[in-house]
Amino acid sequence: MAFHLPTGFGYPDEPTVWVVDDDEDDRLFISSAFEDTPCPVSVLALADGDQLLPKLASCQKLPRLILLDINMGRQNGFDTLTQLRSTPTFAHLPVVMLTTSSDSSDLQRSLALGANQFMTKPANYNQLVVLAQGLTEQWALA
C-alpha cells in the first residue's frame, strides 16, 4: 500500500528540479544535496540530454528548474539547451548549466543559447549543499 503525503507536505507530487548529467555520481550527489537543504526539494535525475524532451513531453507537471551538464556522451548540454529553447512549450523553463567546465567560452555559449545561469560544479559535497540551498532560494523551489 502506497502512502501519499497531502499536498503541501514533504515532496511535491512531481520532482521540482531535474538534473541532466551523464555522471551517475554527480546525479546522486546533486540529488542528495537538494535533500540535505533545510527545505528539501525533490529531484529527478536523467542520464543524458536526449532523455530530457521526451520526459518533459510525458510529465504531468513541468520542473521549476533544470540543471544541465555540458559534457555528456550521446547529446551534450548545448544541443539539449538548443532543442529546449526551440520548443515553445518548454522554452520558458529555467535552465542552469551546472558543469565541471570553467571555460569562459562555455559560459558565453551557454548564455547565448538561452541558459539562465552558468555554474561550475563545487569541489566538495558541503559546497554542493550550499549551492543547492542557494538555487532553492533563488528560484523559489521550496
PDB file of C-alpha atoms in Angstrom:
ATOM      1  CA  MET A   1       0.000   0.000   0.000  1.00  0.00           C
ATOM      2  CA  ALA A   2       1.499   3.338  -1.042  1.00  0.00           C
ATOM      3  CA  PHE A   3       1.424   6.282   1.333  1.00  0.00           C
ATOM      4  CA  HIS A   4       1.000   9.743  -0.150  1.00  0.00           C
ATOM      5  CA  LEU A   5       1.518  12.939   1.790  1.00  0.00           C
ATOM      6  CA  PRO A   6      -1.133  15.608   1.358  1.00  0.00           C
ATOM      7  CA  THR A   7      -0.240  18.430  -0.992  1.00  0.00           C
ATOM      8  CA  GLY A   8       1.916  21.000   0.745  1.00  0.00           C
ATOM      9  CA  PHE A   9       3.732  18.485   2.942  1.00  0.00           C
ATOM     10  CA  GLY A  10       7.024  16.827   2.094  1.00  0.00           C
ATOM     11  CA  TYR A  11       7.898  16.391  -1.545  1.00  0.00           C
ATOM     12  CA  PRO A  12       5.528  17.558  -4.262  1.00  0.00           C
ATOM     13  CA  ASP A  13       3.813  15.026  -6.490  1.00  0.00           C
ATOM     14  CA  GLU A  14       6.348  15.685  -9.244  1.00  0.00           C
ATOM     15  CA  PRO A  15      10.058  16.478  -8.950  1.00  0.00           C
ATOM     16  CA  THR A  16      10.791  20.188  -8.801  1.00  0.00           C
ATOM     17  CA  VAL A  17      14.388  20.069 -10.074  1.00  0.00           C
ATOM     18  CA  TRP A  18      15.530  17.947 -12.974  1.00  0.00           C
ATOM     19  CA  VAL A  19      19.223  17.095 -13.215  1.00  0.00           C
ATOM     20  CA  VAL A  20      20.567  16.067 -16.621  1.00  0.00           C
ATOM     21  CA  ASP A  21      24.067  14.647 -16.209  1.00  0.00           C
ATOM     22  CA  ASP A  22      25.730  11.519 -17.582  1.00  0.00           C
ATOM     23  CA  ASP A  23      27.875  11.052 -14.459  1.00  0.00           C
ATOM     24  CA  GLU A  24      25.999   8.772 -12.060  1.00  0.00           C
ATOM     25  CA  ASP A  25      27.932  10.028  -9.022  1.00  0.00           C
ATOM     26  CA  ASP A  26      27.169  13.653  -9.878  1.00  0.00           C
ATOM     27  CA  ARG A  27      23.455  12.851 -10.253  1.00  0.00           C
ATOM     28  CA  LEU A  28      23.467  11.133  -6.855  1.00  0.00           C
ATOM     29  CA  PHE A  29      25.419  13.909  -5.109  1.00  0.00           C
ATOM     30  CA  ILE A  30      23.271  16.679  -6.595  1.00  0.00           C
ATOM     31  CA  SER A  31      20.052  14.870  -5.639  1.00  0.00           C
ATOM     32  CA  SER A  32      21.354  14.272  -2.112  1.00  0.00           C
ATOM     33  CA  ALA A  33      22.436  17.906  -1.775  1.00  0.00           C
ATOM     34  CA  PHE A  34      18.900  19.121  -2.528  1.00  0.00           C
ATOM     35  CA  GLU A  35      17.556  16.645   0.057  1.00  0.00           C
ATOM     36  CA  ASP A  36      20.063  17.941   2.645  1.00  0.00           C
ATOM     37  CA  THR A  37      18.887  21.555   2.442  1.00  0.00           C
ATOM     38  CA  PRO A  38      16.643  22.993   5.204  1.00  0.00           C
ATOM     39  CA  CYS A  39      13.666  22.757   2.828  1.00  0.00           C
ATOM     40  CA  PRO A  40      14.245  19.527   0.865  1.00  0.00           C
ATOM     41  CA  VAL A  41      13.490  19.627  -2.841  1.00  0.00           C
ATOM     42  CA  SER A  42      12.524  16.618  -4.941  1.00  0.00           C
ATOM     43  CA  VAL A  43      14.893  15.834  -7.819  1.00  0.00           C
ATOM     44  CA  LEU A  44      14.525  13.776 -10.989  1.00  0.00           C
ATOM     45  CA  ALA A  45      17.832  12.613 -12.472  1.00  0.00           C
ATOM     46  CA  LEU A  46      18.263  11.925 -16.191  1.00  0.00           C
ATOM     47  CA  ALA A  47      21.405  10.307 -17.614  1.00  0.00           C
ATOM     48  CA  ASP A  48      21.705  12.173 -20.911  1.00  0.00           C
ATOM     49  CA  GLY A  49      20.437  15.180 -22.821  1.00  0.00           C
ATOM     50  CA  ASP A  50      18.482  13.080 -25.295  1.00  0.00           C
ATOM     51  CA  GLN A  51      16.154  11.980 -22.458  1.00  0.00           C
ATOM     52  CA  LEU A  52      15.030  15.485 -21.498  1.00  0.00           C
ATOM     53  CA  LEU A  53      12.494  16.455 -24.183  1.00  0.00           C
ATOM     54  CA  PRO A  54      10.713  13.072 -24.280  1.00  0.00           C
ATOM     55  CA  LYS A  55      10.436  13.110 -20.479  1.00  0.00           C
ATOM     56  CA  LEU A  56       9.146  16.694 -20.484  1.00  0.00           C
ATOM     57  CA  ALA A  57       6.559  15.777 -23.119  1.00  0.00           C
ATOM     58  CA  SER A  58       5.204  12.955 -20.961  1.00  0.00           C
ATOM     59  CA  CYS A  59       5.298  14.543 -17.490  1.00  0.00           C
ATOM     60  CA  GLN A  60       2.239  15.839 -15.691  1.00  0.00           C
ATOM     61  CA  LYS A  61       3.962  18.779 -14.008  1.00  0.00           C
ATOM     62  CA  LEU A  62       6.917  20.644 -15.512  1.00  0.00           C
ATOM     63  CA  PRO A  63      10.066  21.136 -13.427  1.00  0.00           C
ATOM     64  CA  ARG A  64      10.692  24.523 -11.859  1.00  0.00           C
ATOM     65  CA  LEU A  65      14.417  24.277 -12.629  1.00  0.00           C
ATOM     66  CA  ILE A  66      16.629  22.185 -14.925  1.00  0.00           C
ATOM     67  CA  LEU A  67      20.303  21.643 -14.106  1.00  0.00           C
ATOM     68  CA  LEU A  68      22.102  20.722 -17.298  1.00  0.00           C
ATOM     69  CA  ASP A  69      25.634  19.389 -17.695  1.00  0.00           C
ATOM     70  CA  ILE A  70      27.563  20.341 -20.827  1.00  0.00           C
ATOM     71  CA  ASN A  71      29.736  17.283 -21.457  1.00  0.00           C
ATOM     72  CA  MET A  72      27.519  14.250 -21.973  1.00  0.00           C
ATOM     73  CA  GLY A  73      28.021  11.208 -24.165  1.00  0.00           C
ATOM     74  CA  ARG A  74      25.049  10.980 -26.506  1.00  0.00           C
ATOM     75  CA  GLN A  75      23.695  14.538 -26.578  1.00  0.00           C
ATOM     76  CA  ASN A  76      25.644  17.357 -24.961  1.00  0.00           C
ATOM     77  CA  GLY A  77      24.178  20.186 -22.931  1.00  0.00           C
ATOM     78  CA  PHE A  78      24.500  22.769 -25.702  1.00  0.00           C
ATOM     79  CA  ASP A  79      22.454  20.641 -28.129  1.00  0.00           C
ATOM     80  CA  THR A  80      19.933  19.847 -25.405  1.00  0.00           C
ATOM     81  CA  LEU A  81      19.558  23.526 -24.491  1.00  0.00           C
ATOM     82  CA  THR A  82      19.118  24.443 -28.165  1.00  0.00           C
ATOM     83  CA  GLN A  83      16.325  21.873 -28.543  1.00  0.00           C
ATOM     84  CA  LEU A  84      14.667  23.004 -25.329  1.00  0.00           C
ATOM     85  CA  ARG A  85      14.702  26.696 -26.292  1.00  0.00           C
ATOM     86  CA  SER A  86      13.340  25.918 -29.771  1.00  0.00           C
ATOM     87  CA  THR A  87      10.348  24.003 -28.361  1.00  0.00           C
ATOM     88  CA  PRO A  88       7.684  26.609 -27.487  1.00  0.00           C
ATOM     89  CA  THR A  89       6.075  24.509 -24.755  1.00  0.00           C
ATOM     90  CA  PHE A  90       9.354  24.254 -22.827  1.00  0.00           C
ATOM     91  CA  ALA A  91      11.287  27.353 -23.956  1.00  0.00           C
ATOM     92  CA  HIS A  92      10.391  29.266 -20.768  1.00  0.00           C
ATOM     93  CA  LEU A  93      11.797  26.674 -18.335  1.00  0.00           C
ATOM     94  CA  PRO A  94      14.710  27.949 -16.234  1.00  0.00           C
ATOM     95  CA  VAL A  95      17.991  26.228 -17.082  1.00  0.00           C
ATOM     96  CA  VAL A  96      21.213  26.411 -15.098  1.00  0.00           C
ATOM     97  CA  MET A  97      24.255  24.951 -16.781  1.00  0.00           C
ATOM     98  CA  LEU A  98      25.988  23.064 -13.942  1.00  0.00           C
ATOM     99  CA  THR A  99      29.235  21.682 -15.245  1.00  0.00           C
ATOM    100  CA  THR A 100      32.862  20.944 -14.447  1.00  0.00           C
ATOM    101  CA  SER A 101      33.856  23.461 -17.116  1.00  0.00           C
ATOM    102  CA  SER A 102      35.146  26.840 -16.037  1.00  0.00           C
ATOM    103  CA  ASP A 103      35.947  27.852 -19.618  1.00  0.00           C
ATOM    104  CA  SER A 104      34.680  31.354 -20.399  1.00  0.00           C
ATOM    105  CA  SER A 105      33.723  30.269 -23.929  1.00  0.00           C
ATOM    106  CA  ASP A 106      31.387  27.623 -22.435  1.00  0.00           C
ATOM    107  CA  LEU A 107      29.853  30.319 -20.241  1.00  0.00           C
ATOM    108  CA  GLN A 108      29.362  32.669 -23.187  1.00  0.00           C
ATOM    109  CA  ARG A 109      27.930  29.925 -25.403  1.00  0.00           C
ATOM    110  CA  SER A 110      25.552  28.744 -22.659  1.00  0.00           C
ATOM    111  CA  LEU A 111      24.154  32.230 -22.140  1.00  0.00           C
ATOM    112  CA  ALA A 112      23.954  32.872 -25.897  1.00  0.00           C
ATOM    113  CA  LEU A 113      21.897  29.683 -26.307  1.00  0.00           C
ATOM    114  CA  GLY A 114      19.474  30.813 -23.612  1.00  0.00           C
ATOM    115  CA  ALA A 115      20.721  29.392 -20.313  1.00  0.00           C
ATOM    116  CA  ASN A 116      19.535  31.428 -17.335  1.00  0.00           C
ATOM    117  CA  GLN A 117      22.741  30.842 -15.425  1.00  0.00           C
ATOM    118  CA  PHE A 118      26.127  29.065 -15.639  1.00  0.00           C
ATOM    119  CA  MET A 119      27.761  27.465 -12.591  1.00  0.00           C
ATOM    120  CA  THR A 120      30.835  25.320 -12.102  1.00  0.00           C
ATOM    121  CA  LYS A 121      30.276  22.203 -10.004  1.00  0.00           C
ATOM    122  CA  PRO A 122      31.669  22.631  -6.487  1.00  0.00           C
ATOM    123  CA  ALA A 123      34.768  20.770  -5.355  1.00  0.00           C
ATOM    124  CA  ASN A 124      33.124  19.073  -2.355  1.00  0.00           C
ATOM    125  CA  TYR A 125      29.761  17.950  -1.037  1.00  0.00           C
ATOM    126  CA  ASN A 126      29.353  20.705   1.566  1.00  0.00           C
ATOM    127  CA  GLN A 127      29.799  23.331  -1.147  1.00  0.00           C
ATOM    128  CA  LEU A 128      27.254  21.447  -3.272  1.00  0.00           C
ATOM    129  CA  VAL A 129      24.696  21.625  -0.452  1.00  0.00           C
ATOM    130  CA  VAL A 130      25.330  25.382  -0.190  1.00  0.00           C
ATOM    131  CA  LEU A 131      24.852  25.664  -3.968  1.00  0.00           C
ATOM    132  CA  ALA A 132      21.596  23.639  -3.779  1.00  0.00           C
ATOM    133  CA  GLN A 133      20.341  25.873  -0.955  1.00  0.00           C
ATOM    134  CA  GLY A 134      21.217  28.976  -2.966  1.00  0.00           C
ATOM    135  CA  LEU A 135      19.396  27.668  -6.051  1.00  0.00           C
ATOM    136  CA  THR A 136      16.386  26.709  -3.898  1.00  0.00           C
ATOM    137  CA  GLU A 137      16.175  30.269  -2.592  1.00  0.00           C
ATOM    138  CA  GLN A 138      16.985  31.975  -5.894  1.00  0.00           C
ATOM    139  CA  TRP A 139      14.393  30.030  -7.882  1.00  0.00           C
ATOM    140  CA  ALA A 140      11.830  29.758  -5.002  1.00  0.00           C
ATOM    141  CA  LEU A 141      11.802  25.973  -5.239  1.00  0.00           C
ATOM    142  CA  ALA A 142      10.621  25.193  -1.730  1.00  0.00           C
TER     143      ALA A 142
END
